[in-house]
PDB file of C-alpha atoms in Angstrom:
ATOM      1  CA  UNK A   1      98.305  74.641 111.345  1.00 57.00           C
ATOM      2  CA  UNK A   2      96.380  77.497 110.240  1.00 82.00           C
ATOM      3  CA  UNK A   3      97.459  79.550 108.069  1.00 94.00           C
ATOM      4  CA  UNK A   4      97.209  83.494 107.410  1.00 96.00           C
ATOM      5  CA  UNK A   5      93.471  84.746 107.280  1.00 97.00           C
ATOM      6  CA  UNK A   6      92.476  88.065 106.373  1.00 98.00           C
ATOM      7  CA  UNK A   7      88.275  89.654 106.405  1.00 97.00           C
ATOM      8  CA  UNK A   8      86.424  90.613 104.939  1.00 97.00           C
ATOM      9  CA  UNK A   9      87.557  88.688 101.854  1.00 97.00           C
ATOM     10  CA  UNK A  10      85.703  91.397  99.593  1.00 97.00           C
ATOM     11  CA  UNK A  11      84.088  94.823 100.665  1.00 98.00           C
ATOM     12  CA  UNK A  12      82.270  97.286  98.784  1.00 98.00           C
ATOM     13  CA  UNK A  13      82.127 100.802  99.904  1.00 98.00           C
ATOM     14  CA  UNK A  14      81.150 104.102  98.512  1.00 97.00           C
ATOM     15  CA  UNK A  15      83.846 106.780  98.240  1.00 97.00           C
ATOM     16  CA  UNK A  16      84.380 109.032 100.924  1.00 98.00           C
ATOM     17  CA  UNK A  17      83.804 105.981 103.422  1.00 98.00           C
ATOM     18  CA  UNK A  18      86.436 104.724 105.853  1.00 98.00           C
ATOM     19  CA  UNK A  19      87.297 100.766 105.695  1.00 98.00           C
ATOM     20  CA  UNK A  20      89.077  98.645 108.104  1.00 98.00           C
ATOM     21  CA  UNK A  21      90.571  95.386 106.792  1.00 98.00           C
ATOM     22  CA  UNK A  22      92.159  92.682 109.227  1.00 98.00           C
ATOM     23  CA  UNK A  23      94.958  90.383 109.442  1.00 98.00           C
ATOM     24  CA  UNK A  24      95.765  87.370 111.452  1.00 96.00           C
ATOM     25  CA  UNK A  25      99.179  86.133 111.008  1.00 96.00           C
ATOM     26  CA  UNK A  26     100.625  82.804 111.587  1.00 95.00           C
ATOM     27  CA  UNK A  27     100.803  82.165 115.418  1.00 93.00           C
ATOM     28  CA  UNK A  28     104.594  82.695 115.991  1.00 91.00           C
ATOM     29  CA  UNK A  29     105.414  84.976 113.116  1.00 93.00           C
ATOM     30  CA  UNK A  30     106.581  88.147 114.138  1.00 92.00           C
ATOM     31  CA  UNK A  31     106.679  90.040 110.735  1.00 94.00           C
ATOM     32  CA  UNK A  32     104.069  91.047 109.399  1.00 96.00           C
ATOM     33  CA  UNK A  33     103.501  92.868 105.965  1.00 96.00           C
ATOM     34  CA  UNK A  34     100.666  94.308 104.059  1.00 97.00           C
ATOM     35  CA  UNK A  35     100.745  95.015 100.249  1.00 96.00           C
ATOM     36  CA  UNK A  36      98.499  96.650  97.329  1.00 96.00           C
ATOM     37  CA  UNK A  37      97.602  94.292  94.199  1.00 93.00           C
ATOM     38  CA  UNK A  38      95.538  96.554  91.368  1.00 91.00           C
ATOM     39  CA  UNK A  39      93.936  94.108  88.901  1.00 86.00           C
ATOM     40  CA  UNK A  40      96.509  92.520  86.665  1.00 81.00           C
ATOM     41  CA  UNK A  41      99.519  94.119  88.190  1.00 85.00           C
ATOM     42  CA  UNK A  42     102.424  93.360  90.943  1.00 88.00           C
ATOM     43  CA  UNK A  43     102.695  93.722  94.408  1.00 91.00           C
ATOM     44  CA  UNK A  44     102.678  97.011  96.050  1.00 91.00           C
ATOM     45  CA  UNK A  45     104.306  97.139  99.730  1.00 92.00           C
ATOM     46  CA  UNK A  46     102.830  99.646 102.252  1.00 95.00           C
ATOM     47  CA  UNK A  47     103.650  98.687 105.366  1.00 94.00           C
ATOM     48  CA  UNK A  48     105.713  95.939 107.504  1.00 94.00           C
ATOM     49  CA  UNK A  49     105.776  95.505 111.392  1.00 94.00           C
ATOM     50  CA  UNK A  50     108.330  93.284 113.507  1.00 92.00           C
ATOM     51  CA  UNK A  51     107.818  92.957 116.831  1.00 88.00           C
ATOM     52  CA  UNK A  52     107.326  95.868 119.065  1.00 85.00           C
ATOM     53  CA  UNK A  53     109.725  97.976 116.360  1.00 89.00           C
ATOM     54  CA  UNK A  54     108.423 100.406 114.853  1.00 90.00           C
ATOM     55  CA  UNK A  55     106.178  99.967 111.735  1.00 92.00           C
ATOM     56  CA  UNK A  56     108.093 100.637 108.049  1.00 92.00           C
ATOM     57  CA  UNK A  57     105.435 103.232 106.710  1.00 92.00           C
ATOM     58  CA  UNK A  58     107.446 104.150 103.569  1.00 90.00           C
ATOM     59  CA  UNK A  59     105.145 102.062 101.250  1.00 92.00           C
ATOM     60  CA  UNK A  60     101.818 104.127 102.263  1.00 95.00           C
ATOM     61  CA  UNK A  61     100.929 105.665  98.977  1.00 94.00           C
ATOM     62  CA  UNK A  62      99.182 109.030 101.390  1.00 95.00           C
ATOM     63  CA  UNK A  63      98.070 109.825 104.709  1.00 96.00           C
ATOM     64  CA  UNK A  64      94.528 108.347 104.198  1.00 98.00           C
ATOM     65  CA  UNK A  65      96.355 105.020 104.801  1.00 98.00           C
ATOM     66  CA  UNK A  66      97.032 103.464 108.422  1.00 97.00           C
ATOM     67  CA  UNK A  67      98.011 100.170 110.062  1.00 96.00           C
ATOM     68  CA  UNK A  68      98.846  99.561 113.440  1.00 95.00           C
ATOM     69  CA  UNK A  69      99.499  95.773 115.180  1.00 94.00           C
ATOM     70  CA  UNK A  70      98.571  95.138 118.527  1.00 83.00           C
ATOM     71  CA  UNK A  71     100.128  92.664 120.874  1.00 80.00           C
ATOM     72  CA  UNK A  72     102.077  91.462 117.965  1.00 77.00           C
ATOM     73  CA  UNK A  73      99.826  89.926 116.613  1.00 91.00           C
ATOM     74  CA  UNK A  74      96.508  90.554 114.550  1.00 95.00           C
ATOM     75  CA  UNK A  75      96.975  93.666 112.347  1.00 97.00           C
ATOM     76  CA  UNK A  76      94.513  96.044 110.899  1.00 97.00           C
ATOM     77  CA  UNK A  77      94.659  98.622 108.000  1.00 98.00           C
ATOM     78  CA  UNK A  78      92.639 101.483 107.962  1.00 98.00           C
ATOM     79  CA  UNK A  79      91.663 103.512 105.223  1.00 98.00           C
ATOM     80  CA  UNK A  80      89.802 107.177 105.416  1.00 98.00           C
ATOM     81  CA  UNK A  81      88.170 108.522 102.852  1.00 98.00           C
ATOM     82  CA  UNK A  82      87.899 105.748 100.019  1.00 98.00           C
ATOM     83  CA  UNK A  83      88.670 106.878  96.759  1.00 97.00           C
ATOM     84  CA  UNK A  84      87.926 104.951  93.327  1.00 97.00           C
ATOM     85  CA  UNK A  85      91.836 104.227  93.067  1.00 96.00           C
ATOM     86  CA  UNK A  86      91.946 102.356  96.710  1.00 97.00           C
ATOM     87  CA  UNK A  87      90.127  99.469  94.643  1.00 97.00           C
ATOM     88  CA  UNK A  88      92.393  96.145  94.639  1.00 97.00           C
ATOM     89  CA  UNK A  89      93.279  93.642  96.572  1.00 96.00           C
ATOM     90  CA  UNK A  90      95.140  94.053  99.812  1.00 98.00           C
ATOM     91  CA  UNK A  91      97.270  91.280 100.728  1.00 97.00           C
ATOM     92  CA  UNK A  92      98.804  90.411 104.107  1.00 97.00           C
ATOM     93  CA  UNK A  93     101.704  88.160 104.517  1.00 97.00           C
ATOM     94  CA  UNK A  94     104.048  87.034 107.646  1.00 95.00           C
ATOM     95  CA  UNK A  95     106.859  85.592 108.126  1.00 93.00           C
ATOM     96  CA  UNK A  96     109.240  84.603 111.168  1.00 92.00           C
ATOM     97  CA  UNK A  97     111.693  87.412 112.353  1.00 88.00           C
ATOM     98  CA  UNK A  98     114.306  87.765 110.173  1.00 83.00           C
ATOM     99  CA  UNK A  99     113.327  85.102 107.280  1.00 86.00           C
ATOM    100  CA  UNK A 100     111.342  87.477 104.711  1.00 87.00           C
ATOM    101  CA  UNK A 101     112.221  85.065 101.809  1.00 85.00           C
ATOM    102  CA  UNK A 102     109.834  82.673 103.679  1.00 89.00           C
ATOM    103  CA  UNK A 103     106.590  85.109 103.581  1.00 92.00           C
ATOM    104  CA  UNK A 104     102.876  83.403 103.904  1.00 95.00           C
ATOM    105  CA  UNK A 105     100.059  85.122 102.231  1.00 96.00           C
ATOM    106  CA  UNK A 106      96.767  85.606 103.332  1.00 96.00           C
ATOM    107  CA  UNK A 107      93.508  85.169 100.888  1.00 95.00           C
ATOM    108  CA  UNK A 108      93.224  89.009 100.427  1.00 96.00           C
ATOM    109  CA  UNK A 109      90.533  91.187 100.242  1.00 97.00           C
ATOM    110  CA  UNK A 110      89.415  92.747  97.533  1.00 97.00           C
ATOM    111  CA  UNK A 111      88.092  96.035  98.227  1.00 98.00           C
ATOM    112  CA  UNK A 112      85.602  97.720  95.521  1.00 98.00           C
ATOM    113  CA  UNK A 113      85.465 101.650  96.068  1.00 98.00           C
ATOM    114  CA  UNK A 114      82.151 103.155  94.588  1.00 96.00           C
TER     115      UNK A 114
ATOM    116  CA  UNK B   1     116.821 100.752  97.671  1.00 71.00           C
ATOM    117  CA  UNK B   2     116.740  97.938  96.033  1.00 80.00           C
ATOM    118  CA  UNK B   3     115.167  97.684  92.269  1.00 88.00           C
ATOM    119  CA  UNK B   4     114.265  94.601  91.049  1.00 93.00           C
ATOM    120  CA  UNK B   5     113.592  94.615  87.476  1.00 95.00           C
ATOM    121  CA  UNK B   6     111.401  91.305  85.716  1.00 96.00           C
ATOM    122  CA  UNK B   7     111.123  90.245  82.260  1.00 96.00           C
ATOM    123  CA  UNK B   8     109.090  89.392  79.966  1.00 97.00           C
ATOM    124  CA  UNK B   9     105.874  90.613  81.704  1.00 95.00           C
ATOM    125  CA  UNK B  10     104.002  88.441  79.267  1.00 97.00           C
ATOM    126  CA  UNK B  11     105.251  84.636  78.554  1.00 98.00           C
ATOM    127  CA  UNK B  12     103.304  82.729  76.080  1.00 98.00           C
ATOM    128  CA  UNK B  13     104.608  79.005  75.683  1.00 98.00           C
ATOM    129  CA  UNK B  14     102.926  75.425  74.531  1.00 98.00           C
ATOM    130  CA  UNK B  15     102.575  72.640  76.382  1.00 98.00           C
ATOM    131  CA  UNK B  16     105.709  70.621  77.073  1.00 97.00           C
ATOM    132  CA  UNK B  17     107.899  73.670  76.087  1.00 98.00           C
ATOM    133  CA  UNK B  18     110.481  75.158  78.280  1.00 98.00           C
ATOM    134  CA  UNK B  19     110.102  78.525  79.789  1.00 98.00           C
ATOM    135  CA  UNK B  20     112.396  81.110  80.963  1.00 98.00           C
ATOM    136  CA  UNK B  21     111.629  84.291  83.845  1.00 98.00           C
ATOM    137  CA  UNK B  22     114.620  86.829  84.258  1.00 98.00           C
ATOM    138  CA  UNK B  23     115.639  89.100  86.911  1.00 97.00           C
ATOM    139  CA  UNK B  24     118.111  91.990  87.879  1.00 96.00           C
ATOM    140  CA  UNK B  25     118.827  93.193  90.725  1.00 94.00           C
ATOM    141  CA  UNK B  26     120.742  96.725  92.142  1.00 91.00           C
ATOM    142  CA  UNK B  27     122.030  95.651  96.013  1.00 86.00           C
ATOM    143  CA  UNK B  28     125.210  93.714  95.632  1.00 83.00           C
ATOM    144  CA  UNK B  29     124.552  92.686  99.119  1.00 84.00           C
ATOM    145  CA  UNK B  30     121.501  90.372  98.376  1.00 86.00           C
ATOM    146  CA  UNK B  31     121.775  87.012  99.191  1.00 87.00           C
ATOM    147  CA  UNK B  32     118.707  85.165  99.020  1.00 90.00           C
ATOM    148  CA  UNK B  33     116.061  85.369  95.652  1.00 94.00           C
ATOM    149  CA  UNK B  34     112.824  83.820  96.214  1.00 95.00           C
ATOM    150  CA  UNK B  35     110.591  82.933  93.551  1.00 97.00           C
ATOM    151  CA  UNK B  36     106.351  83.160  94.638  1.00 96.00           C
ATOM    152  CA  UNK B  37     103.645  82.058  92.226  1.00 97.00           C
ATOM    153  CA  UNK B  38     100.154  83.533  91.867  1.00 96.00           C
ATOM    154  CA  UNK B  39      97.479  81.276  90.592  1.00 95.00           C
ATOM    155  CA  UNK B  40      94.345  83.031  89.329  1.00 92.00           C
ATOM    156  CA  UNK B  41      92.080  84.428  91.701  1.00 90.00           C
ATOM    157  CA  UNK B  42      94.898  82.888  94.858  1.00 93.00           C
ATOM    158  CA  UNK B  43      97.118  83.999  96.731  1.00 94.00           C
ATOM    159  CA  UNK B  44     101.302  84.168  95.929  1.00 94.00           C
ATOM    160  CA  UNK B  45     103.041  81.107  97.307  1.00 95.00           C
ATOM    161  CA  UNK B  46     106.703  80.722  97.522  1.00 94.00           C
ATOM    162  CA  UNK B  47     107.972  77.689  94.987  1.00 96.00           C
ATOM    163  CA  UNK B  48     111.506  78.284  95.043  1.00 95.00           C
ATOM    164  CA  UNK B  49     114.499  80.496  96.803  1.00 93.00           C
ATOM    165  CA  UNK B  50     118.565  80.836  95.794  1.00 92.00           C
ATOM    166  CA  UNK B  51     121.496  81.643  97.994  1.00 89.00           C
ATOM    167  CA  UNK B  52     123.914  83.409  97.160  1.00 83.00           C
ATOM    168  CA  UNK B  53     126.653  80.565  97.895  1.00 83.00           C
ATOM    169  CA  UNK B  54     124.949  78.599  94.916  1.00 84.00           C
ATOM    170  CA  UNK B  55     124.884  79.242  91.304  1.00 90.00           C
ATOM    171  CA  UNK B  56     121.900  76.646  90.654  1.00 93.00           C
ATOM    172  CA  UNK B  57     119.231  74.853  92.267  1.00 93.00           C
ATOM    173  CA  UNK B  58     116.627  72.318  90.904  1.00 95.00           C
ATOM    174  CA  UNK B  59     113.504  71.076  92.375  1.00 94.00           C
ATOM    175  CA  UNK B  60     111.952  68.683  89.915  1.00 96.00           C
ATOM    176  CA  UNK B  61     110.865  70.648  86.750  1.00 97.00           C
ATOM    177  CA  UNK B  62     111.424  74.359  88.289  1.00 98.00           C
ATOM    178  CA  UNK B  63     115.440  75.494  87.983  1.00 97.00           C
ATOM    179  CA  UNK B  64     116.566  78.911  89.340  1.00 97.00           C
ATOM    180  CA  UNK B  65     119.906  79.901  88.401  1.00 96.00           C
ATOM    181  CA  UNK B  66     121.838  83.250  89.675  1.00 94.00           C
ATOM    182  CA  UNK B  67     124.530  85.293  88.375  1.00 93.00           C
ATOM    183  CA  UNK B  68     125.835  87.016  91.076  1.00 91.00           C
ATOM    184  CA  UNK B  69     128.725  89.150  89.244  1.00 91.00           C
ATOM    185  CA  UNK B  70     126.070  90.612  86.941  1.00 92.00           C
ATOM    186  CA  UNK B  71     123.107  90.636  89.416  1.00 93.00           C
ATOM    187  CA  UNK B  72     120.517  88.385  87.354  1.00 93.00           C
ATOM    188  CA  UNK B  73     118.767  85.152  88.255  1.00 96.00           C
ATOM    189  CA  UNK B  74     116.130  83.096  86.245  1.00 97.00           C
ATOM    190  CA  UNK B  75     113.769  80.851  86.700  1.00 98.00           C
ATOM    191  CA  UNK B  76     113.650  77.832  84.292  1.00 98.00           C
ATOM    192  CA  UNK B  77     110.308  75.717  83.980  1.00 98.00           C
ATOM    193  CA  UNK B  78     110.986  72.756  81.584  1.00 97.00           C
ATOM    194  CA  UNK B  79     108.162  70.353  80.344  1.00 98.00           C
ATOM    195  CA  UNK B  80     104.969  73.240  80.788  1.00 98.00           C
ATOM    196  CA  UNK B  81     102.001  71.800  81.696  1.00 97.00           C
ATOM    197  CA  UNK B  82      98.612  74.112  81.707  1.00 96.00           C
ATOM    198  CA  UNK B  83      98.963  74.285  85.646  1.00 96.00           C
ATOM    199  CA  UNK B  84     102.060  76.341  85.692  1.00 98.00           C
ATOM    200  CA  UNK B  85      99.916  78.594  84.060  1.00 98.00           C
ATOM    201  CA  UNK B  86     100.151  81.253  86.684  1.00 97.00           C
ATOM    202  CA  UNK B  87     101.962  85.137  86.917  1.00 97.00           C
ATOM    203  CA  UNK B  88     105.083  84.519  88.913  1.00 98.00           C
ATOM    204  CA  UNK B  89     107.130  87.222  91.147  1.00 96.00           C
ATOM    205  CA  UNK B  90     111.052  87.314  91.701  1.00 96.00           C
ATOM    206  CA  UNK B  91     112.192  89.034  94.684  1.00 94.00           C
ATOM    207  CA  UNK B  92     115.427  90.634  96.548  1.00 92.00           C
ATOM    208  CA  UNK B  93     115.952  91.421 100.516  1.00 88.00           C
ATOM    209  CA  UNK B  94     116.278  94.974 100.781  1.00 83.00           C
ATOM    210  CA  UNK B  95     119.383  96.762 102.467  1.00 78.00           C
ATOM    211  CA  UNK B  96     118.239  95.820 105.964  1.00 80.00           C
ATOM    212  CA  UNK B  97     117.334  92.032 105.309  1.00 79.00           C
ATOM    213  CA  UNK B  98     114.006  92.079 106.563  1.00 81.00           C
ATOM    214  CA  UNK B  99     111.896  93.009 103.507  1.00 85.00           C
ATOM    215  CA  UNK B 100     111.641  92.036  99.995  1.00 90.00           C
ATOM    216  CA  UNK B 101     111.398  93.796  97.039  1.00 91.00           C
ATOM    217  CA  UNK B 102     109.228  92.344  94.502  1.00 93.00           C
ATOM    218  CA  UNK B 103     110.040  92.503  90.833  1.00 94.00           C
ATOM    219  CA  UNK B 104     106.351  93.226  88.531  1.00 94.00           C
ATOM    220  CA  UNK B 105     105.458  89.439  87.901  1.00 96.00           C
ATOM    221  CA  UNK B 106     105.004  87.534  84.740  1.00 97.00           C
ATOM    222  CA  UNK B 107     101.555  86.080  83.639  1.00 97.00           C
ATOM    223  CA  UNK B 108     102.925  82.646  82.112  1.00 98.00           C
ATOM    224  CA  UNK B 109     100.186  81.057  79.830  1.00 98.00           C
ATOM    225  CA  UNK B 110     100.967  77.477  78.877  1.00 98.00           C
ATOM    226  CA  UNK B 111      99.102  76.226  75.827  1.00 96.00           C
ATOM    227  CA  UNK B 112      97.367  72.525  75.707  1.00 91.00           C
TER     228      UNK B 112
END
């Protein structure tokens, strides 16, 4: 079956620009979390949605950051106001409910800030 | 929360050599330790997990082993070959079960 997707998979933007990046999880998988990889170094979690919970924000490095899910199912990250230090790669990754050891990762996209 | 902790972040071995990834871990409570690799340029795959009811598993050339009384578990690569070239994560459940923590990865290089 398909797996997780995630577009663009690279975007360029000038700082001071908003971005939107999207996620489409694996049909069925009800967790969903995004993470931060900076060139050459681990990954960063920011946010993680189950069901019709509420999000885990604690991971959003500042308010310029947002994610919301709806239905359950494709997610999308926002964030306002680039700034050089937003470049990496964001990662998305599901899994089903309660089975986080089990997590499927998306391509990425790799976001370039200006 | 949980800390996971990974070392060496750097692991430079030759071809056919062994190779050895270690982990700690703070929650007592974990019970599961996934292993993901990240090829160049890809995205992390899971290779390998460990319950907690287990002290060692093997799956072909990749061995994880976990010490649960002083919170440390390893992952063993025997016979390198240039395609396990790769940086490779460790991870822990947080309290709740429903995340993981990641520990900072280790870029493996494996020497023809």
């Amino acid at each position: 079956g398909a797996g997780v997707s995630q577009s663009p998979s690279n975007k360029v933007t000038e700082k001071g620009k908003d971005v939107e990046l999207r996620c489409d999880p694996i049909s069925g998988h009800t967790a969903l979390y995004w993470y931060r990889q900076s060139l050459g170094q681990g990954l960063e979690f920011l946010i993680y949605f189950q069901g019709n919970s509420a999000p885990d924000k604690s991971g959003l490095p500042s308010d310029r950051f947002s994610a919301e899910r709806t239905g359950g199912s494709v997610s999308t990250l926002t964030i306002q106001r680039t700034q050089q230090e937003d470049s990496a790669v964001y990662l998305c990754a599901s899994s089903l409910s309660g089975h986080p050891e089990t997590q499927y990762f998306g391509p990425g996209t790799r976001l370039l800030v200006l | 929360g949980e800390n996971v902790e990974q070392h060496p972040s750097t692991l430079s071995v030759q071809e056919g050599d062994s190779a050895v990834i270690k982990c700690t871990y703070s929650d007592s409570a974990s019970n599961y330790f996934p292993w993901y690799k990240q090829e160049l340029g890809k995205r992390p795959q899971l290779i390998i997990d460990i319950r907690s009811n287990v002290g060692e598993k093997k799956d072909q050339r990749i061995a994880v082993t976990l010490n649960k009384t002083a919170k440390h578990f390893s992952l063993h690569i025997t016979e390198t070959q240039p395609e396990d070239s790769a940086v490779y994560f460790c991870a822990s459940p947080n309290n709740a079960g429903n995340m993981l923590t990641f520990g900072g990865g280790t870029r493996l290089m494996v020497k023809p």
